[in-house]
Short mmCIF file of C-alpha atoms in Angstrom, two decimals:
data_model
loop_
_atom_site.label_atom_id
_atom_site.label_comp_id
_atom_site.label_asym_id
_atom_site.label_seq_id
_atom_site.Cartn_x
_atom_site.Cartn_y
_atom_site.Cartn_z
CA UNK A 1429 59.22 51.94 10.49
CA UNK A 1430 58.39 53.49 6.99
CA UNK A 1431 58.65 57.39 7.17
CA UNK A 1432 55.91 58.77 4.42
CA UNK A 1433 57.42 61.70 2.85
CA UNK A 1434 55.25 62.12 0.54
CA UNK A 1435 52.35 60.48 -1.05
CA UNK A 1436 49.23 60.88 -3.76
CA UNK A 1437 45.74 61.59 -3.73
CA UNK A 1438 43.96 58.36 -2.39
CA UNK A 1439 46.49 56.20 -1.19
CA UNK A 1440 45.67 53.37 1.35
CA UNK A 1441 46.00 50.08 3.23
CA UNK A 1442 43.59 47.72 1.55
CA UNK A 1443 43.62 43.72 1.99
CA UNK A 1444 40.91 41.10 -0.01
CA UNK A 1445 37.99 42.53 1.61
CA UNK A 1446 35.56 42.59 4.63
CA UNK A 1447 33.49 39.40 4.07
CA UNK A 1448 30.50 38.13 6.00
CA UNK A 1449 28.50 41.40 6.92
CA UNK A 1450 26.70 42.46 3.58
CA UNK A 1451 23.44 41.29 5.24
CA UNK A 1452 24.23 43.93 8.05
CA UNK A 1453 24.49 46.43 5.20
CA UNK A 1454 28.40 46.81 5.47
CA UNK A 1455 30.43 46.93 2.23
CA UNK A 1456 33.07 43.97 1.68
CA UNK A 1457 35.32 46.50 -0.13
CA UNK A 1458 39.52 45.81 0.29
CA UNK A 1459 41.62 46.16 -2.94
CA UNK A 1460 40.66 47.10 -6.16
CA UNK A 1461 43.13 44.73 -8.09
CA UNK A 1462 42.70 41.78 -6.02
CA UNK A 1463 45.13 40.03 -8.42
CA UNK A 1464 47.80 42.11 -8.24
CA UNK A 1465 47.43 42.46 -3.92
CA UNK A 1466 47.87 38.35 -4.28
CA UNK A 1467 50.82 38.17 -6.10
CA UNK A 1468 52.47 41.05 -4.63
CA UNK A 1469 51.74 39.44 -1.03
CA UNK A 1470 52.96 35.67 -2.35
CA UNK A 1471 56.57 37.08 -3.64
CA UNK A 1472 57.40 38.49 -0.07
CA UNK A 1473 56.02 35.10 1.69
CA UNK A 1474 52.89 36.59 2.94
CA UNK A 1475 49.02 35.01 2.70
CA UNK A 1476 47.50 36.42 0.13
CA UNK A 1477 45.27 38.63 2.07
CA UNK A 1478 48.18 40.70 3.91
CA UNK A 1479 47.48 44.32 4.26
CA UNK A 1480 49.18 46.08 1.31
CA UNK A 1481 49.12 49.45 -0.31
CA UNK A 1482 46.87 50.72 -2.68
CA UNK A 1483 48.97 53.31 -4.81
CA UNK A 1484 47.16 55.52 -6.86
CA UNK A 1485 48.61 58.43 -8.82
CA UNK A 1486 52.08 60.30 -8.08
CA UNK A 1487 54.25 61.06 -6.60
CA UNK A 1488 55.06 59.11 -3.42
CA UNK A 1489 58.18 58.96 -1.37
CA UNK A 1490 58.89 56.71 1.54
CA UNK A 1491 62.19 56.42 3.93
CA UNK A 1492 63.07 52.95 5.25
CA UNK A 1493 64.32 53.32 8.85
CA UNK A 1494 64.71 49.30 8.85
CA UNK A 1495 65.23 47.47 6.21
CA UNK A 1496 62.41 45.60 4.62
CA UNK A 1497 61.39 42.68 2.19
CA UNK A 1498 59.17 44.38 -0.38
CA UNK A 1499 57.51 43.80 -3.85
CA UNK A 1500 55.20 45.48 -6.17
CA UNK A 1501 52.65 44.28 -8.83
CA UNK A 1502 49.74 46.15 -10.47
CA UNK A 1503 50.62 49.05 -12.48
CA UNK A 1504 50.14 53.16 -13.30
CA UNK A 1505 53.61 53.94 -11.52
CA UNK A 1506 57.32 52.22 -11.76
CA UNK A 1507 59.38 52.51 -8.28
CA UNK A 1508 62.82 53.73 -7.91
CA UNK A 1509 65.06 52.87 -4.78
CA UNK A 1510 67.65 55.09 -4.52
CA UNK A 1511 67.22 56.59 -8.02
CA UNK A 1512 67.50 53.04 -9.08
CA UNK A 1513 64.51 51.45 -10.90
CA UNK A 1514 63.04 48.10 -10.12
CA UNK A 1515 61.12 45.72 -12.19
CA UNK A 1516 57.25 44.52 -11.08
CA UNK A 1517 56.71 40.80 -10.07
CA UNK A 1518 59.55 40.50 -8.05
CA UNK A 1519 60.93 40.43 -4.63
CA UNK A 1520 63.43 43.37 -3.11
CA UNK A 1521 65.23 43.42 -0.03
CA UNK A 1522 65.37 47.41 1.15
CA UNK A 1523 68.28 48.14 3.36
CA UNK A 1524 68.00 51.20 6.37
CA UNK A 1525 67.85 54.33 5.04
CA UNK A 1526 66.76 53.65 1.40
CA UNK A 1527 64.74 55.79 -0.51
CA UNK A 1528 62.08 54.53 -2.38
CA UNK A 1529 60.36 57.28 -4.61
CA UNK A 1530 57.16 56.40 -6.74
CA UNK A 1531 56.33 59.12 -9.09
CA UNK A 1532 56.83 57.65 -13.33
CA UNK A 1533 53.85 56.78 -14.63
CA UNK A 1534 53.20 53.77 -16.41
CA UNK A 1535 50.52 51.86 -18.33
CA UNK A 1536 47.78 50.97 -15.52
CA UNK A 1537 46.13 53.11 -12.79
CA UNK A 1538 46.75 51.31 -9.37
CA UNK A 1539 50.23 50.19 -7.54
CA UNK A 1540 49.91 47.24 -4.85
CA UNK A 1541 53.15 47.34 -2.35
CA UNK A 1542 53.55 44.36 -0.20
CA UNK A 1543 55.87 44.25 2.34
CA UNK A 1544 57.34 40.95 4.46
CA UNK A 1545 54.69 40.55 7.43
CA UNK A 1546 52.04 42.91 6.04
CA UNK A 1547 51.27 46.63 7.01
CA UNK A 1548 50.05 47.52 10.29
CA UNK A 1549 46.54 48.71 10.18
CA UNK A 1550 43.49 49.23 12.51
CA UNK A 1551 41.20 46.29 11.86
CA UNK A 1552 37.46 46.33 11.45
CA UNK A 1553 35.13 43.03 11.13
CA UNK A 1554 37.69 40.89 10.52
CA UNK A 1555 39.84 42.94 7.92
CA UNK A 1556 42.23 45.86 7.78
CA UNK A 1557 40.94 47.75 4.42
CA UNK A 1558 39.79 51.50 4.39
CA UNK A 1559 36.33 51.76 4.22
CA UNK A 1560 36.78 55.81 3.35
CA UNK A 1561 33.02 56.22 3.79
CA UNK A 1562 32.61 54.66 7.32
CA UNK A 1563 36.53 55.78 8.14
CA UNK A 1564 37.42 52.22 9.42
CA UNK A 1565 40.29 49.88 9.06
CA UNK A 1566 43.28 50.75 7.27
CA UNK A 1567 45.65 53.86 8.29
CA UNK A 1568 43.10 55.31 10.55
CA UNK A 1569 39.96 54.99 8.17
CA UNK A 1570 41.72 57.59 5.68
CA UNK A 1571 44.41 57.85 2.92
CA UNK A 1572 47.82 57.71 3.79
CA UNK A 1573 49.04 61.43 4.65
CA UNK A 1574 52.30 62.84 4.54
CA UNK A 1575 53.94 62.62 7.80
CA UNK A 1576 52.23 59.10 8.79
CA UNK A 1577 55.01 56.10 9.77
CA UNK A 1578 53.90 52.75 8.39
CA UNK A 1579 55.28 49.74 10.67
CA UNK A 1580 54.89 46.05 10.08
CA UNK A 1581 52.05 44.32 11.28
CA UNK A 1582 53.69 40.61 12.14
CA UNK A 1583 57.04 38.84 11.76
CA UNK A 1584 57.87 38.30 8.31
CA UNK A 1585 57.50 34.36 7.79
CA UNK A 1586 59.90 31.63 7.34
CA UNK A 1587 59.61 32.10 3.48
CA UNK A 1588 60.12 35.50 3.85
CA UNK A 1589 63.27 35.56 5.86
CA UNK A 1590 64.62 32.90 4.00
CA UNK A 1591 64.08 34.91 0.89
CA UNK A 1592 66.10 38.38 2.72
CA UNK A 1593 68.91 35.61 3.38
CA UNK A 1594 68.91 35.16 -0.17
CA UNK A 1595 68.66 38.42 -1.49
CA UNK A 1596 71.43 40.02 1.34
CA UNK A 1597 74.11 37.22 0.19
CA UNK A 1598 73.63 37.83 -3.30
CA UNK A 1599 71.92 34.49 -4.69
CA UNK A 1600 70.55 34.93 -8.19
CA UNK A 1601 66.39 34.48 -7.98
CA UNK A 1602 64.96 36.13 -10.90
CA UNK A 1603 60.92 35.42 -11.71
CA UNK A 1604 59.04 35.79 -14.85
CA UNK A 1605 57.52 38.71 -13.70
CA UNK A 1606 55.75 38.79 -17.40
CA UNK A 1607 53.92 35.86 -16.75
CA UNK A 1608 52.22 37.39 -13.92
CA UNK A 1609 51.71 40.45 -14.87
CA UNK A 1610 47.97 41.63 -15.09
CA UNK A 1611 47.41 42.67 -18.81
CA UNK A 1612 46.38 46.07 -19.55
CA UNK A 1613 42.58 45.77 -21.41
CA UNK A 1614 40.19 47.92 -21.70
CA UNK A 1615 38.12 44.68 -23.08
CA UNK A 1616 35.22 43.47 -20.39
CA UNK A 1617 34.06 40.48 -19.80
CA UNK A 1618 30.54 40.41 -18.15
CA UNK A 1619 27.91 37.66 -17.71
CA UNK A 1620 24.41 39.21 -18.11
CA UNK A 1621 22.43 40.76 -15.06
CA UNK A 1622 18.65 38.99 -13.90
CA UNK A 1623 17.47 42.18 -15.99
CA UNK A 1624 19.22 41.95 -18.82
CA UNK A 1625 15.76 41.29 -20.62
CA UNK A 1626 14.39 44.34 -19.58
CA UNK A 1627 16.57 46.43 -22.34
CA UNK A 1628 15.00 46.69 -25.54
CA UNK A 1629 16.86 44.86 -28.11
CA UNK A 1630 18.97 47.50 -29.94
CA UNK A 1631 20.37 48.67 -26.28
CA UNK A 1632 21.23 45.18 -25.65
CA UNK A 1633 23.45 45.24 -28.67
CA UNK A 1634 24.34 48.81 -27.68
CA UNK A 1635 25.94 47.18 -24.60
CA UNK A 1636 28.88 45.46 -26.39
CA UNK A 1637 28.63 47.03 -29.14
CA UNK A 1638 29.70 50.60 -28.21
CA UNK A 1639 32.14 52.06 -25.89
CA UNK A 1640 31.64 53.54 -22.64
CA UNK A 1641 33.56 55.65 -20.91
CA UNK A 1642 35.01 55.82 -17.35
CA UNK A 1643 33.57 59.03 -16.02
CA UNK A 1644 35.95 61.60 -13.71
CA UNK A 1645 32.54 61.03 -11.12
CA UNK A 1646 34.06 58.00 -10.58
CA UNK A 1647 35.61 56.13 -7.07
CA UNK A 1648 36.17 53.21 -4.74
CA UNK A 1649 32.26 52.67 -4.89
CA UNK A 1650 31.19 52.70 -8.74
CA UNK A 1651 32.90 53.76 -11.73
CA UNK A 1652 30.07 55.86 -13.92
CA UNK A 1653 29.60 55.08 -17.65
CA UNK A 1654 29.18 57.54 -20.08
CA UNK A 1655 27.88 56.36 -23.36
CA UNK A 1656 24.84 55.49 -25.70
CA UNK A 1657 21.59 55.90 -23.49
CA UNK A 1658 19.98 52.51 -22.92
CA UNK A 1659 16.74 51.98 -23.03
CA UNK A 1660 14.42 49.39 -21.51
CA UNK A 1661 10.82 47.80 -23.21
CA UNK A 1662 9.12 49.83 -21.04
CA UNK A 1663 8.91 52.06 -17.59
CA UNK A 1664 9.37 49.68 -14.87
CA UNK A 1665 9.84 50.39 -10.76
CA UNK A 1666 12.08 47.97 -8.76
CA UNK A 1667 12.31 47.21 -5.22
CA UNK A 1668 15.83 47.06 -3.49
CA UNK A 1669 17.74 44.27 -3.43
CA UNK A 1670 21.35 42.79 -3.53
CA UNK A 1671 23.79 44.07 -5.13
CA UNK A 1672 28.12 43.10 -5.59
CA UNK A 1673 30.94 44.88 -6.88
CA UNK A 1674 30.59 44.27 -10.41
CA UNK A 1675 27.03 44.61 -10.28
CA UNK A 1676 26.29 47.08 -13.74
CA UNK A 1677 23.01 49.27 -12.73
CA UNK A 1678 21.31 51.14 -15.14
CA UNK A 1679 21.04 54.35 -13.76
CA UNK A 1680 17.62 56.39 -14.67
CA UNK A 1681 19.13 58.59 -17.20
CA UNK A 1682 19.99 55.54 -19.16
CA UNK A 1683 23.69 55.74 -18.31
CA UNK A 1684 25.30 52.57 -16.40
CA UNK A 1685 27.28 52.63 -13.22
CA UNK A 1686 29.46 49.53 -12.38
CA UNK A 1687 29.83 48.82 -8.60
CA UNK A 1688 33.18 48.65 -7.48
CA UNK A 1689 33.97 47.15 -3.94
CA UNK A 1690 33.10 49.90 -1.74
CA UNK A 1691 29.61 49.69 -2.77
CA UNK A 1692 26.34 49.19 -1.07
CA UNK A 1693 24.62 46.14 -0.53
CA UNK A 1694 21.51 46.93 -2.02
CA UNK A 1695 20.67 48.79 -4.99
CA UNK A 1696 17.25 49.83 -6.26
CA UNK A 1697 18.17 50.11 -10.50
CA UNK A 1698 17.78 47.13 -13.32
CA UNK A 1699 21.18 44.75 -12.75
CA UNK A 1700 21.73 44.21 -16.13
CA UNK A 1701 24.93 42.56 -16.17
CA UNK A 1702 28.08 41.91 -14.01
CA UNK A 1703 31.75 42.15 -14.55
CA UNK A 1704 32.83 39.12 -14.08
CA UNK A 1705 35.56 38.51 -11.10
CA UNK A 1706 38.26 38.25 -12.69
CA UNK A 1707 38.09 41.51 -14.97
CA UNK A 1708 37.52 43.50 -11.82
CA UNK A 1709 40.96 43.92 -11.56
CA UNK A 1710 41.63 44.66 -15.37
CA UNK A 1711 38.94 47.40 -14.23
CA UNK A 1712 41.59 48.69 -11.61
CA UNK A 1713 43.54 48.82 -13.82
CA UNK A 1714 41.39 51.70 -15.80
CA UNK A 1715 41.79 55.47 -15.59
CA UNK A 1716 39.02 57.83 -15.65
CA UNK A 1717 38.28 58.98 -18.94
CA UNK A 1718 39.63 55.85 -20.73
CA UNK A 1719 37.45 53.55 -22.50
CA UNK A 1720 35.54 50.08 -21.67
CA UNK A 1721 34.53 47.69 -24.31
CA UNK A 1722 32.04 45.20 -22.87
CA UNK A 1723 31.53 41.64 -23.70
CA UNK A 1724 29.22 38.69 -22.79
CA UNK A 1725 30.59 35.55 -21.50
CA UNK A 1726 28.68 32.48 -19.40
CA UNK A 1727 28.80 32.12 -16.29
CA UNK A 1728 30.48 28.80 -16.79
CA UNK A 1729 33.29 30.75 -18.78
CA UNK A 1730 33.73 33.28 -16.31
CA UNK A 1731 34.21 30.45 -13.63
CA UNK A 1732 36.74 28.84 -16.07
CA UNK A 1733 38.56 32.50 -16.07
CA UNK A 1734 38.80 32.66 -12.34
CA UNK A 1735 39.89 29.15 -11.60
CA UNK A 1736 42.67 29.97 -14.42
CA UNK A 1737 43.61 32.78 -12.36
CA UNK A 1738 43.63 31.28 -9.04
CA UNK A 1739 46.08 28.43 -10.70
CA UNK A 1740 48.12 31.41 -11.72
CA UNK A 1741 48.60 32.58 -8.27
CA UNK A 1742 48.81 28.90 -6.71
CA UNK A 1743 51.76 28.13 -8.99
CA UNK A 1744 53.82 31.57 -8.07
CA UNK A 1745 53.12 30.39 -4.41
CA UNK A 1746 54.91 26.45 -5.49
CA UNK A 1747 57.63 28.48 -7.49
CA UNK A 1748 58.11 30.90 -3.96
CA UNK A 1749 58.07 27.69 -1.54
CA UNK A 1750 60.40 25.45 -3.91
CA UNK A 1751 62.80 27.75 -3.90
CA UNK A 1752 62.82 28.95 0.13
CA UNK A 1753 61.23 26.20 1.92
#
């Protein structure tokens, strides 16, 4: 059991999403970093889709009544335990009665804290993330409140108790955190939208040719855009159809909003481009008010990005098993 002490603004259980219902209208949503929740879950021997937390700004403290395999990737806030602080990227065994505290800021905007076995959460369609809008899955549909215990939703596996073996006698198991640590870019990649064409040509190059930035009006759902006004060739009315997080809409006004993963399903404004997967999470990574660069990549590029990311993951997960198998 994990006493919460204290804790920040929007806190909350998220895992990889709630796939397979958009045509029923319901959000796939789960973590914004989806990176970060991966390798966070792989260095404590969980499946990459383990409930973890979503930290978002300070401070947070929690008590461990039981001690705990934990790790933390992402960024925005660096974790003390027991005044002590410890690196990113790597495991930590937590004995009874630590203190872990979460309050220094750092470069990034969002914290992901795996623990051994996952977190215990309410699930919904096949996933445990907060849907805040609906107020399903996760901690009881909401953010994680001062006063709420966090438990453990399954036995920690093999991996992972082989790993608090480890750690408890002392072995020596350091990772190169750095090489899996999510860079910090305000530099987007996006492939362009089905309406791309409907811009007029000097908005087009407005696109990546200006900065935007991340408005305060932004959430879970869409991060707004403030910038240049785009234009299109002329006034045009849409019917609704699909949308995805990453989806960019331009809004009527001319500014963009970029759907995030607790967005609808359909959306009635010009797609004009996408943010391509993997760049999501460098979006997570974004605080309000900072700046976005876009640029335009293919689709086949973008696919090259992902599957380069995915390898990333797969080899932490060889590096994890070789060692604890």
């Amino acid at each position: 059991m994990i006493q919460v002490l204290q804790s920040g603004i929007q806190t909350s259980i998220q895992d990889l999403g709630r796939w397979g219902s958009q045509s029923f209208g319901i959000a796939v949503g789960g973590s914004l970093c989806q990176y970060s929740t991966s390798i966070a879950n792989v260095l404590v021997g969980n499946e990459t889709g383990t409930p973890v937390l979503e930290i978002v700004q300070s401070p947070h403290q929690f008590l461990f009544e039981k001690e705990a395999l934990i790790s933390f990737s992402g960024g925005g806030l660096i974790p003390k335990v027991n005044g002590n602080e410890i690196p990113l990227n790597q495991p930590h065994f937590i004995k009874a009665g630590s203190l872990l505290e979460i309050k220094k800021p750092s470069a990034g905007f969002r914290l992901y804290m795996a623990i051994a076995g996952g977190f215990r959460a309410d699930e919904f369609l096949n996933s445990y993330a907060t849907h805040f809008a609906t107020k399903k899955g996760g901690f009881q549909g909401r953010a994680i409140q001062k006063g709420d215990n966090l438990s453990i939703l399954k036995e920690p596996s093999p991996i992972a108790q082989n790993i608090i073996q480890s750690l408890k006698q002392g072995a020596y198991f350091k990772i190169n955190g750095a090489a899996f640590t999510l860079p910090i870019s305000n530099e987007i990649r996006v492939t362009t939208g089905v309406d791309f064409d409907l811009l007029t040509n000097k908005s087009q190059q407005t696109l990546i040719k200006k900065p935007f930035s991340i408005s305060n009006n932004s959430n879970r759902m869409g991060y707004r855009l403030d910038g240049t006004a785009l234009e299109t060739k002329e006034n045009i009315e849409m019917i609704s159809s699909a949308v995805a997080k990453g989806t960019i809409q331009l809004l009527p006004d001319g500014q963009l909003i970029a759907l995030m993963p607790d967005c609808q399903t359909v959306g009635g404004y010009p797609k004009i481009a996408h943010i391509i997967t993997t760049d999501i999470s460098k979006c997570a990574q974004l605080k309000p008010s900072e700046s976005i660069f876009f640029s335009i990549v293919s689709l086949a590029e973008a696919e090259k990005l992902l599957e380069k990311q995915n390898q990333q993951i797969k080899l932490l997960e060889t590096l994890i098993q070789q060692h604890f198998s």
